[in-house]
Amino acid sequence: AQSVTQLDSHVSVSEGTPVLLRCNYSSSYSPSLFWYVQHPNKGLQLLLKYTSAATLVKGINGFEAEFKKSETSFHLTKPSAHMSDAAEYFCVVPGNTGKLIFGQGTTLQVKP
Amino acid sequence: GAGVSQTPSNKVTEKGKYVELRCDPISGHTALYWYRQSLGQGPEFLIYFQGTGAADDSGLPNDRFFAVRPEGSVSTLKIQRTERGDSAVYLCASSYTSPDTQYFGPGTRLTVL
């Protein structure tokens, strides 16, 4: 069965510094993988998705993620954090029938 | 164009009551998903519709939960004999087909007193 584990429940960075949100996956085959973001009182928004075309995936708002099969990881990064990046981030793997399997989430706090 | 909409945005009910939560998907999207998000957790899958039929209802926690999509567009999630543990945000998502990118609504926050 597919699953994802987000290694940090809470990450705090200063504005302008790099962001790293960690995700490991478990799958019996090379999966698709997604990162979604959830701002307070707003709906979930797709940040980026990996579908085996390229291991380095660029998303919206300057985020990117690298699929590393040897490490079963799909970490999310951004070179320079902005205050507006403060939100909840979810690493997601699709299950059978297309349903999404979410990680527990990582809260990103950005300090001025 | 319009995104996924959900009504009501908030619902407060008493233990034992019946509630209905509505989802309007993006026009033309054939796939519709319901998820439940408890406080501090990631969303958990409940049920998936392809057209009018429930293609996967393996996430429904028990027989108090039921969902319909009679015309292949709007869907209603129905919860009978609500319990305090049902309190959560109920999210709806739709996609053009499945599997495909899912677009989420803002959710309905259900509070069972």
Tab-separated table of C-alpha atoms in Angstrom:
chain	number	residue	atom	x	y	z
A	1	ALA	CA	0.000	0.000	0.000
A	2	GLN	CA	1.105	3.537	-0.685
A	3	SER	CA	1.858	5.929	2.172
A	4	VAL	CA	3.784	9.086	2.932
A	5	THR	CA	5.518	10.262	6.082
A	6	GLN	CA	6.241	13.894	6.741
A	7	LEU	CA	9.223	14.019	9.022
A	8	ASP	CA	8.524	17.380	10.664
A	9	SER	CA	5.220	18.499	12.110
A	10	HIS	CA	6.433	22.076	12.460
A	11	VAL	CA	9.181	24.057	10.690
A	12	SER	CA	10.123	27.622	11.539
A	13	VAL	CA	12.345	29.787	9.317
A	14	SER	CA	13.201	33.442	9.022
A	15	GLU	CA	12.018	35.419	6.031
A	16	GLY	CA	14.571	35.243	3.229
A	17	THR	CA	16.132	31.961	4.387
A	18	PRO	CA	15.741	28.569	2.667
A	19	VAL	CA	12.833	26.246	3.309
A	20	LEU	CA	13.084	22.446	3.534
A	21	LEU	CA	10.019	20.308	4.221
A	22	ARG	CA	10.759	16.594	4.296
A	23	CYS	CA	8.667	13.729	2.978
A	24	ASN	CA	9.384	10.024	2.616
A	25	TYR	CA	7.118	7.726	0.676
A	26	SER	CA	6.379	4.039	0.662
A	27	SER	CA	5.192	2.382	-2.502
A	28	SER	CA	5.616	-0.928	-4.243
A	29	TYR	CA	6.242	0.931	-7.498
A	30	SER	CA	7.445	4.344	-8.616
A	31	PRO	CA	4.540	6.508	-7.649
A	32	SER	CA	3.203	9.871	-8.591
A	33	LEU	CA	3.701	12.333	-5.738
A	34	PHE	CA	2.260	15.739	-4.933
A	35	TRP	CA	2.675	18.616	-2.554
A	36	TYR	CA	-0.427	20.573	-1.558
A	37	VAL	CA	-0.590	23.780	0.493
A	38	GLN	CA	-3.403	24.859	2.780
A	39	HIS	CA	-3.542	28.477	3.876
A	40	PRO	CA	-5.708	29.322	6.893
A	41	ASN	CA	-9.389	29.319	5.977
A	42	LYS	CA	-8.620	28.510	2.349
A	43	GLY	CA	-8.904	25.398	0.244
A	44	LEU	CA	-6.095	23.009	-0.548
A	45	GLN	CA	-4.017	24.094	-3.520
A	46	LEU	CA	-1.712	21.952	-5.618
A	47	LEU	CA	1.893	23.217	-5.375
A	48	LEU	CA	3.555	20.709	-7.672
A	49	LYS	CA	3.384	17.122	-8.871
A	50	TYR	CA	5.853	14.438	-9.872
A	51	THR	CA	4.751	11.991	-12.546
A	52	SER	CA	8.092	10.393	-13.536
A	53	ALA	CA	8.852	12.796	-16.397
A	54	ALA	CA	11.663	14.549	-14.497
A	55	THR	CA	12.998	14.013	-10.997
A	56	LEU	CA	13.255	17.748	-10.238
A	57	VAL	CA	9.826	19.298	-10.285
A	58	LYS	CA	9.142	23.021	-10.225
A	59	GLY	CA	5.914	24.305	-8.782
A	60	ILE	CA	4.180	27.548	-8.083
A	61	ASN	CA	5.501	30.375	-5.893
A	62	GLY	CA	9.144	29.325	-6.302
A	63	PHE	CA	8.798	25.891	-4.692
A	64	GLU	CA	10.419	22.790	-6.088
A	65	ALA	CA	10.825	19.165	-5.073
A	66	GLU	CA	13.219	16.396	-6.030
A	67	PHE	CA	12.182	12.763	-6.354
A	68	LYS	CA	14.938	10.470	-5.043
A	69	LYS	CA	14.088	6.833	-5.521
A	70	SER	CA	17.192	5.584	-3.689
A	71	GLU	CA	16.128	7.521	-0.598
A	72	THR	CA	12.354	7.158	-1.146
A	73	SER	CA	12.123	10.893	-0.565
A	74	PHE	CA	10.305	13.836	-2.111
A	75	HIS	CA	11.434	16.870	-0.116
A	76	LEU	CA	9.997	20.318	-0.812
A	77	THR	CA	12.353	23.294	-0.993
A	78	LYS	CA	12.350	26.998	-1.642
A	79	PRO	CA	15.487	29.156	-1.748
A	80	SER	CA	14.036	32.135	0.076
A	81	ALA	CA	10.978	32.111	2.337
A	82	HIS	CA	8.355	34.812	2.161
A	83	MET	CA	5.872	35.726	4.858
A	84	SER	CA	3.046	34.606	2.584
A	85	ASP	CA	4.483	31.060	2.554
A	86	ALA	CA	3.276	30.481	6.115
A	87	ALA	CA	0.755	27.652	5.800
A	88	GLU	CA	0.210	23.913	6.213
A	89	TYR	CA	1.931	21.718	3.644
A	90	PHE	CA	0.929	18.186	2.744
A	91	CYS	CA	2.891	15.523	0.915
A	92	VAL	CA	0.469	13.322	-1.003
A	93	VAL	CA	0.547	10.034	-2.907
A	94	PRO	CA	-2.349	8.786	-5.032
A	95	GLY	CA	-3.854	5.462	-4.038
A	96	ASN	CA	-5.801	3.101	-6.194
A	97	THR	CA	-8.919	4.603	-7.803
A	98	GLY	CA	-7.158	7.989	-7.784
A	99	LYS	CA	-7.962	8.847	-4.182
A	100	LEU	CA	-5.285	10.913	-2.472
A	101	ILE	CA	-3.372	9.708	0.580
A	102	PHE	CA	-2.138	12.632	2.648
A	103	GLY	CA	0.711	12.900	5.079
A	104	GLN	CA	0.119	14.362	8.517
A	105	GLY	CA	1.148	17.821	7.377
A	106	THR	CA	3.940	20.265	8.203
A	107	THR	CA	3.172	23.699	9.568
A	108	LEU	CA	5.542	26.273	8.132
A	109	GLN	CA	6.081	29.353	10.238
A	110	VAL	CA	7.937	32.311	8.694
A	111	LYS	CA	9.376	34.838	11.093
A	112	PRO	CA	10.071	38.433	10.052
B	1	GLY	CA	-14.260	29.878	-13.967
B	2	ALA	CA	-15.947	28.873	-10.749
B	3	GLY	CA	-14.150	26.466	-8.495
B	4	VAL	CA	-15.528	23.771	-6.235
B	5	SER	CA	-18.071	25.157	-3.812
B	6	GLN	CA	-19.369	23.638	-0.580
B	7	THR	CA	-22.326	24.555	1.548
B	8	PRO	CA	-22.746	25.315	4.326
B	9	SER	CA	-19.336	26.647	5.287
B	10	ASN	CA	-20.102	25.918	8.925
B	11	LYS	CA	-22.597	23.563	10.494
B	12	VAL	CA	-23.260	23.159	14.198
B	13	THR	CA	-25.536	20.339	15.249
B	14	GLU	CA	-26.407	18.309	18.303
B	15	LYS	CA	-25.421	14.731	18.938
B	16	GLY	CA	-27.864	12.356	17.347
B	17	LYS	CA	-29.071	14.730	14.636
B	18	TYR	CA	-28.951	14.205	10.871
B	19	VAL	CA	-26.875	16.496	8.627
B	20	GLU	CA	-26.376	16.985	4.904
B	21	LEU	CA	-23.317	18.586	3.369
B	22	ARG	CA	-23.363	19.719	-0.248
B	23	CYS	CA	-20.636	19.878	-2.881
B	24	ASP	CA	-20.818	21.615	-6.266
B	25	PRO	CA	-17.908	20.436	-8.411
B	26	ILE	CA	-16.290	22.282	-11.275
B	27	SER	CA	-18.542	22.082	-14.324
B	28	GLY	CA	-17.629	19.141	-16.545
B	29	HIS	CA	-15.649	17.266	-13.914
B	30	THR	CA	-16.711	13.639	-13.866
B	31	ALA	CA	-14.826	12.582	-10.745
B	32	LEU	CA	-15.789	13.778	-7.273
B	33	TYR	CA	-14.119	12.944	-3.959
B	34	TRP	CA	-15.043	13.501	-0.317
B	35	TYR	CA	-12.382	13.730	2.401
B	36	ARG	CA	-12.519	14.393	6.139
B	37	GLN	CA	-9.901	16.448	7.950
B	38	SER	CA	-9.751	16.241	11.736
B	39	LEU	CA	-7.933	18.887	13.720
B	40	GLY	CA	-4.180	18.669	13.245
B	41	GLN	CA	-4.407	15.842	10.724
B	42	GLY	CA	-4.159	15.433	6.994
B	43	PRO	CA	-7.353	14.850	5.016
B	44	GLU	CA	-8.588	11.255	4.894
B	45	PHE	CA	-10.443	9.788	1.954
B	46	LEU	CA	-14.115	8.945	2.369
B	47	ILE	CA	-15.690	8.216	-1.021
B	48	TYR	CA	-15.109	8.658	-4.756
B	49	PHE	CA	-17.737	9.082	-7.472
B	50	GLN	CA	-17.167	8.571	-11.166
B	51	GLY	CA	-20.262	10.024	-12.751
B	52	THR	CA	-23.297	9.029	-10.741
B	53	GLY	CA	-21.878	5.899	-9.179
B	54	ALA	CA	-19.714	5.430	-6.105
B	55	ALA	CA	-16.576	3.842	-7.518
B	56	ASP	CA	-14.863	3.550	-4.136
B	57	ASP	CA	-16.553	3.985	-0.750
B	58	SER	CA	-13.885	2.192	1.246
B	59	GLY	CA	-13.167	5.261	3.376
B	60	LEU	CA	-16.638	5.675	4.846
B	61	PRO	CA	-16.159	4.968	8.565
B	62	ASN	CA	-19.492	3.242	9.187
B	63	ASP	CA	-23.044	2.946	7.912
B	64	ARG	CA	-24.068	6.282	9.408
B	65	PHE	CA	-22.261	7.922	6.499
B	66	PHE	CA	-23.769	7.938	3.024
B	67	ALA	CA	-23.230	10.020	-0.106
B	68	VAL	CA	-25.097	10.472	-3.366
B	69	ARG	CA	-24.519	12.106	-6.719
B	70	PRO	CA	-27.776	11.444	-8.576
B	71	GLU	CA	-27.133	13.475	-11.724
B	72	GLY	CA	-23.375	13.198	-11.899
B	73	SER	CA	-22.782	16.763	-10.745
B	74	VAL	CA	-23.750	17.949	-7.256
B	75	SER	CA	-23.039	15.545	-4.424
B	76	THR	CA	-24.470	15.355	-0.924
B	77	LEU	CA	-22.754	13.723	2.035
B	78	LYS	CA	-25.263	12.553	4.608
B	79	ILE	CA	-24.482	11.708	8.214
B	80	GLN	CA	-27.089	10.072	10.421
B	81	ARG	CA	-27.146	10.039	14.213
B	82	THR	CA	-24.157	12.358	14.433
B	83	GLU	CA	-21.571	11.789	17.130
B	84	ARG	CA	-19.058	14.203	18.663
B	85	GLY	CA	-16.292	12.308	16.920
B	86	ASP	CA	-17.763	13.316	13.564
B	87	SER	CA	-16.651	16.898	14.193
B	88	ALA	CA	-14.184	17.775	11.435
B	89	VAL	CA	-13.789	19.711	8.221
B	90	TYR	CA	-15.359	17.850	5.316
B	91	LEU	CA	-13.624	18.550	2.017
B	92	CYS	CA	-14.833	17.929	-1.486
B	93	ALA	CA	-12.627	17.737	-4.571
B	94	SER	CA	-13.328	17.226	-8.248
B	95	SER	CA	-11.259	16.337	-11.274
B	96	TYR	CA	-11.928	16.176	-15.009
B	97	THR	CA	-11.334	12.476	-14.952
B	98	SER	CA	-9.534	10.025	-12.681
B	99	PRO	CA	-6.729	9.916	-12.008
B	100	ASP	CA	-6.157	13.603	-12.597
B	101	THR	CA	-5.399	16.767	-10.648
B	102	GLN	CA	-7.982	17.259	-7.920
B	103	TYR	CA	-9.326	20.718	-7.140
B	104	PHE	CA	-10.559	21.230	-3.603
B	105	GLY	CA	-13.403	23.240	-2.198
B	106	PRO	CA	-13.074	25.370	0.966
B	107	GLY	CA	-14.698	22.707	3.112
B	108	THR	CA	-17.573	22.493	5.551
B	109	ARG	CA	-16.662	22.697	9.220
B	110	LEU	CA	-18.988	20.369	11.130
B	111	THR	CA	-19.262	20.709	14.888
B	112	VAL	CA	-21.284	18.160	16.828
B	113	LEU	CA	-22.153	19.322	20.332
